[in-house]
PDB file of C-alpha atoms in Angstrom:
ATOM      1  CA  MET A  60       0.212 -92.664  -2.988  1.00  0.00           C
ATOM      2  CA  THR A  61       0.198 -91.050  -6.245  1.00  0.00           C
ATOM      3  CA  PRO A  62       2.492 -92.312  -9.115  1.00  0.00           C
ATOM      4  CA  PRO A  63       6.567 -91.784  -9.359  1.00  0.00           C
ATOM      5  CA  THR A  64       5.241 -89.905 -12.112  1.00  0.00           C
ATOM      6  CA  LEU A  65       3.188 -87.531 -10.937  1.00  0.00           C
ATOM      7  CA  GLN A  66       5.069 -86.989  -7.979  1.00  0.00           C
ATOM      8  CA  ALA A  67       8.107 -85.769 -10.616  1.00  0.00           C
ATOM      9  CA  ARG A  68       5.856 -83.149 -11.799  1.00  0.00           C
ATOM     10  CA  ARG A  69       4.479 -81.671  -8.513  1.00  0.00           C
ATOM     11  CA  HIS A  70       8.622 -81.895  -8.165  1.00  0.00           C
ATOM     12  CA  ARG A  71       9.249 -79.518 -11.042  1.00  0.00           C
ATOM     13  CA  ALA A  72       6.756 -77.057 -11.000  1.00  0.00           C
ATOM     14  CA  THR A  73       7.195 -76.436  -6.739  1.00  0.00           C
ATOM     15  CA  GLY A  74      10.393 -74.574  -7.968  1.00  0.00           C
ATOM     16  CA  GLN A  75      13.500 -76.238  -7.779  1.00  0.00           C
ATOM     17  CA  ASP A  76      13.569 -77.805 -11.579  1.00  0.00           C
ATOM     18  CA  ARG A  77      11.846 -74.167 -13.105  1.00  0.00           C
ATOM     19  CA  GLU A  78      14.960 -72.757 -14.731  1.00  0.00           C
ATOM     20  CA  ARG A  79      15.478 -76.402 -15.610  1.00  0.00           C
ATOM     21  CA  GLY A  80      16.334 -75.773 -20.079  1.00  0.00           C
ATOM     22  CA  SER A  81      17.039 -72.387 -19.671  1.00  0.00           C
ATOM     23  CA  VAL A  82      21.230 -72.503 -20.287  1.00  0.00           C
ATOM     24  CA  ALA A  83      19.677 -74.446 -23.613  1.00  0.00           C
ATOM     25  CA  VAL A  84      17.895 -71.110 -24.882  1.00  0.00           C
ATOM     26  CA  TRP A  85      20.557 -69.070 -24.336  1.00  0.00           C
ATOM     27  CA  ALA A  86      23.290 -71.777 -26.348  1.00  0.00           C
ATOM     28  CA  ILE A  87      21.363 -71.437 -28.885  1.00  0.00           C
ATOM     29  CA  THR A  88      20.954 -67.360 -28.765  1.00  0.00           C
ATOM     30  CA  ALA A  89      24.494 -67.107 -28.295  1.00  0.00           C
ATOM     31  CA  ALA A  90      25.714 -70.088 -31.342  1.00  0.00           C
ATOM     32  CA  MET A  91      22.891 -68.253 -33.833  1.00  0.00           C
ATOM     33  CA  THR A  92      24.906 -64.978 -32.552  1.00  0.00           C
ATOM     34  CA  LEU A  93      28.590 -65.791 -33.374  1.00  0.00           C
ATOM     35  CA  THR A  94      27.419 -67.647 -36.302  1.00  0.00           C
ATOM     36  CA  LEU A  95      26.037 -64.377 -37.551  1.00  0.00           C
ATOM     37  CA  LEU A  96      29.042 -62.747 -36.636  1.00  0.00           C
ATOM     38  CA  VAL A  97      31.818 -64.929 -38.027  1.00  0.00           C
ATOM     39  CA  GLY A  98      29.318 -64.165 -41.969  1.00  0.00           C
ATOM     40  CA  LEU A  99      29.669 -61.005 -41.477  1.00  0.00           C
ATOM     41  CA  ALA A 100      33.289 -60.839 -41.108  1.00  0.00           C
ATOM     42  CA  VAL A 101      33.686 -63.454 -43.671  1.00  0.00           C
ATOM     43  CA  ALA A 102      31.826 -61.774 -46.033  1.00  0.00           C
ATOM     44  CA  LEU A 103      33.471 -57.836 -45.161  1.00  0.00           C
ATOM     45  CA  GLY A 104      36.813 -59.576 -45.695  1.00  0.00           C
ATOM     46  CA  GLY A 105      35.645 -60.960 -48.890  1.00  0.00           C
ATOM     47  CA  GLN A 106      34.491 -57.568 -49.726  1.00  0.00           C
ATOM     48  CA  VAL A 107      37.659 -56.253 -48.916  1.00  0.00           C
ATOM     49  CA  TYR A 108      39.479 -58.387 -50.887  1.00  0.00           C
ATOM     50  CA  ALA A 109      37.160 -57.731 -53.969  1.00  0.00           C
ATOM     51  CA  LYS A 110      37.586 -54.283 -53.749  1.00  0.00           C
ATOM     52  CA  GLN A 111      41.883 -54.016 -53.657  1.00  0.00           C
ATOM     53  CA  ARG A 112      41.582 -56.308 -56.581  1.00  0.00           C
ATOM     54  CA  ALA A 113      38.570 -54.183 -58.545  1.00  0.00           C
ATOM     55  CA  GLN A 114      41.144 -50.829 -58.032  1.00  0.00           C
ATOM     56  CA  ASP A 115      44.545 -52.916 -58.903  1.00  0.00           C
ATOM     57  CA  ILE A 116      42.698 -53.775 -62.416  1.00  0.00           C
ATOM     58  CA  ALA A 117      41.599 -50.086 -62.576  1.00  0.00           C
ATOM     59  CA  ALA A 118      45.346 -49.215 -62.116  1.00  0.00           C
ATOM     60  CA  GLN A 119      46.652 -51.684 -64.307  1.00  0.00           C
ATOM     61  CA  ALA A 120      44.209 -50.870 -67.040  1.00  0.00           C
ATOM     62  CA  ALA A 121      45.701 -47.256 -66.589  1.00  0.00           C
ATOM     63  CA  ARG A 122      48.870 -48.144 -66.342  1.00  0.00           C
ATOM     64  CA  ALA A 123      48.508 -49.748 -70.111  1.00  0.00           C
ATOM     65  CA  GLY A 124      46.506 -47.169 -71.468  1.00  0.00           C
ATOM     66  CA  GLY A 125      49.284 -44.385 -70.457  1.00  0.00           C
ATOM     67  CA  GLN A 126      52.432 -46.578 -71.891  1.00  0.00           C
ATOM     68  CA  GLN A 127      50.938 -46.161 -75.490  1.00  0.00           C
ATOM     69  CA  LEU A 128      52.273 -42.378 -76.390  1.00  0.00           C
ATOM     70  CA  HIS A 129      53.240 -40.939 -79.805  1.00  0.00           C
ATOM     71  CA  PRO A 130      56.880 -42.708 -80.843  1.00  0.00           C
ATOM     72  CA  GLY A 131      57.324 -39.840 -82.556  1.00  0.00           C
ATOM     73  CA  THR A 132      57.045 -36.799 -80.015  1.00  0.00           C
ATOM     74  CA  ALA A 133      58.507 -39.830 -77.247  1.00  0.00           C
ATOM     75  CA  ILE A 134      61.474 -40.970 -79.608  1.00  0.00           C
ATOM     76  CA  ARG A 135      62.668 -37.382 -79.997  1.00  0.00           C
ATOM     77  CA  GLY A 136      62.284 -35.910 -76.288  1.00  0.00           C
ATOM     78  CA  GLN A 137      59.994 -33.584 -76.945  1.00  0.00           C
ATOM     79  CA  GLY A 138      57.220 -34.979 -74.378  1.00  0.00           C
ATOM     80  CA  ALA A 139      55.010 -37.470 -73.205  1.00  0.00           C
ATOM     81  CA  VAL A 140      51.824 -37.579 -75.737  1.00  0.00           C
ATOM     82  CA  LEU A 141      49.302 -40.585 -74.972  1.00  0.00           C
ATOM     83  CA  ASP A 142      47.826 -41.635 -78.160  1.00  0.00           C
ATOM     84  CA  PRO A 143      44.522 -41.550 -77.125  1.00  0.00           C
ATOM     85  CA  ALA A 144      42.735 -44.252 -79.224  1.00  0.00           C
ATOM     86  CA  ALA A 145      46.097 -46.458 -78.740  1.00  0.00           C
ATOM     87  CA  ALA A 146      45.231 -45.944 -74.625  1.00  0.00           C
ATOM     88  CA  THR A 147      41.617 -46.071 -74.804  1.00  0.00           C
ATOM     89  CA  ALA A 148      42.099 -49.310 -76.595  1.00  0.00           C
ATOM     90  CA  ALA A 149      45.084 -51.150 -74.761  1.00  0.00           C
ATOM     91  CA  ALA A 150      43.461 -50.045 -71.289  1.00  0.00           C
ATOM     92  CA  ARG A 151      40.120 -51.813 -72.668  1.00  0.00           C
ATOM     93  CA  ALA A 152      41.709 -54.658 -73.808  1.00  0.00           C
ATOM     94  CA  TYR A 153      43.185 -55.082 -69.768  1.00  0.00           C
ATOM     95  CA  LEU A 154      40.017 -54.549 -68.887  1.00  0.00           C
ATOM     96  CA  ALA A 155      38.394 -56.998 -71.826  1.00  0.00           C
ATOM     97  CA  ALA A 156      41.500 -59.750 -70.563  1.00  0.00           C
ATOM     98  CA  VAL A 157      39.581 -60.233 -66.852  1.00  0.00           C
ATOM     99  CA  PRO A 158      36.638 -61.951 -66.503  1.00  0.00           C
ATOM    100  CA  ASP A 159      34.598 -61.659 -63.487  1.00  0.00           C
ATOM    101  CA  VAL A 160      35.446 -57.328 -63.528  1.00  0.00           C
ATOM    102  CA  THR A 161      33.958 -55.337 -65.680  1.00  0.00           C
ATOM    103  CA  GLY A 162      34.903 -51.665 -66.728  1.00  0.00           C
ATOM    104  CA  THR A 163      36.024 -48.653 -69.034  1.00  0.00           C
ATOM    105  CA  ALA A 164      38.668 -46.796 -69.877  1.00  0.00           C
ATOM    106  CA  THR A 165      38.943 -42.982 -71.164  1.00  0.00           C
ATOM    107  CA  VAL A 166      41.552 -40.514 -72.142  1.00  0.00           C
ATOM    108  CA  HIS A 167      41.649 -36.503 -71.416  1.00  0.00           C
ATOM    109  CA  ASP A 168      43.706 -34.058 -72.195  1.00  0.00           C
ATOM    110  CA  GLU A 169      45.408 -35.772 -74.096  1.00  0.00           C
ATOM    111  CA  THR A 170      47.693 -37.012 -71.106  1.00  0.00           C
ATOM    112  CA  LEU A 171      45.273 -38.750 -68.104  1.00  0.00           C
ATOM    113  CA  VAL A 172      43.677 -41.632 -68.485  1.00  0.00           C
ATOM    114  CA  VAL A 173      41.076 -42.885 -66.372  1.00  0.00           C
ATOM    115  CA  ALA A 174      39.305 -46.261 -65.637  1.00  0.00           C
ATOM    116  CA  ASP A 175      36.804 -47.536 -63.525  1.00  0.00           C
ATOM    117  CA  THR A 176      36.372 -50.935 -62.633  1.00  0.00           C
ATOM    118  CA  SER A 177      32.930 -53.235 -61.003  1.00  0.00           C
ATOM    119  CA  SER A 178      33.176 -56.640 -59.813  1.00  0.00           C
ATOM    120  CA  THR A 179      30.864 -58.868 -57.135  1.00  0.00           C
ATOM    121  CA  TYR A 180      31.953 -60.541 -54.353  1.00  0.00           C
ATOM    122  CA  THR A 181      29.437 -63.601 -53.788  1.00  0.00           C
ATOM    123  CA  THR A 182      28.949 -63.597 -50.183  1.00  0.00           C
ATOM    124  CA  LYS A 183      28.947 -67.097 -48.028  1.00  0.00           C
ATOM    125  CA  PHE A 184      27.243 -66.575 -44.612  1.00  0.00           C
ATOM    126  CA  LEU A 185      25.071 -63.630 -45.556  1.00  0.00           C
ATOM    127  CA  ARG A 186      23.516 -65.557 -47.855  1.00  0.00           C
ATOM    128  CA  LEU A 187      21.171 -66.768 -44.719  1.00  0.00           C
ATOM    129  CA  ILE A 188      19.675 -63.361 -44.215  1.00  0.00           C
ATOM    130  CA  GLY A 189      19.099 -62.936 -48.164  1.00  0.00           C
ATOM    131  CA  ILE A 190      22.450 -60.982 -49.052  1.00  0.00           C
ATOM    132  CA  THR A 191      24.069 -63.156 -51.726  1.00  0.00           C
ATOM    133  CA  SER A 192      26.196 -60.508 -53.521  1.00  0.00           C
ATOM    134  CA  LEU A 193      27.825 -57.356 -52.770  1.00  0.00           C
ATOM    135  CA  THR A 194      29.253 -55.191 -55.210  1.00  0.00           C
ATOM    136  CA  VAL A 195      32.672 -52.757 -55.394  1.00  0.00           C
ATOM    137  CA  THR A 196      34.258 -50.646 -57.348  1.00  0.00           C
ATOM    138  CA  GLY A 197      37.390 -49.459 -58.425  1.00  0.00           C
ATOM    139  CA  HIS A 198      38.767 -46.259 -59.761  1.00  0.00           C
ATOM    140  CA  ALA A 199      42.485 -45.267 -61.489  1.00  0.00           C
ATOM    141  CA  GLU A 200      43.718 -42.342 -63.232  1.00  0.00           C
ATOM    142  CA  VAL A 201      47.458 -42.291 -64.541  1.00  0.00           C
ATOM    143  CA  GLN A 202      48.738 -38.770 -65.784  1.00  0.00           C
ATOM    144  CA  THR A 203      51.392 -38.925 -68.283  1.00  0.00           C
ATOM    145  CA  THR A 204      54.332 -36.216 -68.128  1.00  0.00           C
ATOM    146  CA  ARG A 205      58.188 -35.719 -69.515  1.00  0.00           C
ATOM    147  CA  ALA A 206      59.884 -36.001 -66.859  1.00  0.00           C
ATOM    148  CA  ALA A 207      64.087 -34.327 -66.693  1.00  0.00           C
ATOM    149  CA  ASP A 208      66.348 -34.690 -63.723  1.00  0.00           C
ATOM    150  CA  GLY A 209      63.111 -35.574 -61.180  1.00  0.00           C
ATOM    151  CA  LEU A 210      61.328 -33.163 -61.824  1.00  0.00           C
ATOM    152  CA  PRO A 211      58.264 -33.127 -64.427  1.00  0.00           C
ATOM    153  CA  ARG A 212      58.627 -30.736 -67.984  1.00  0.00           C
TER     154      ARG A 212
END
């Protein structure tokens, strides 16, 4: 008579329990895949939020610059002419007030304020595969114009 442990080994080797443990391998693979997909969803959602924020900050900086008009011509109703130095300074001051966003502001043709921003989103789950940050940018332009009766003049 053979010892019980040897009988158990023979029983397993004959085929009845050949697939024993295969569900555990499948479950581990599925769990890792789902974790990666959740991480990707969180990272992309965070990147979209960071992109919207960078875009909003660029728009607000351009708006701040676009409000800097030459007072004489604006008060007399002769037109909306930007003060380029004041417009650039106002847009840059707005950008400087936001600590985690960098950006530039320029004035073109004394009517157009352009603001560009850049920010970095720090990933949460994607660090596991080596992606630690995602860079996002924003861009906005503000055109100053005089309007009468709802029409640009």
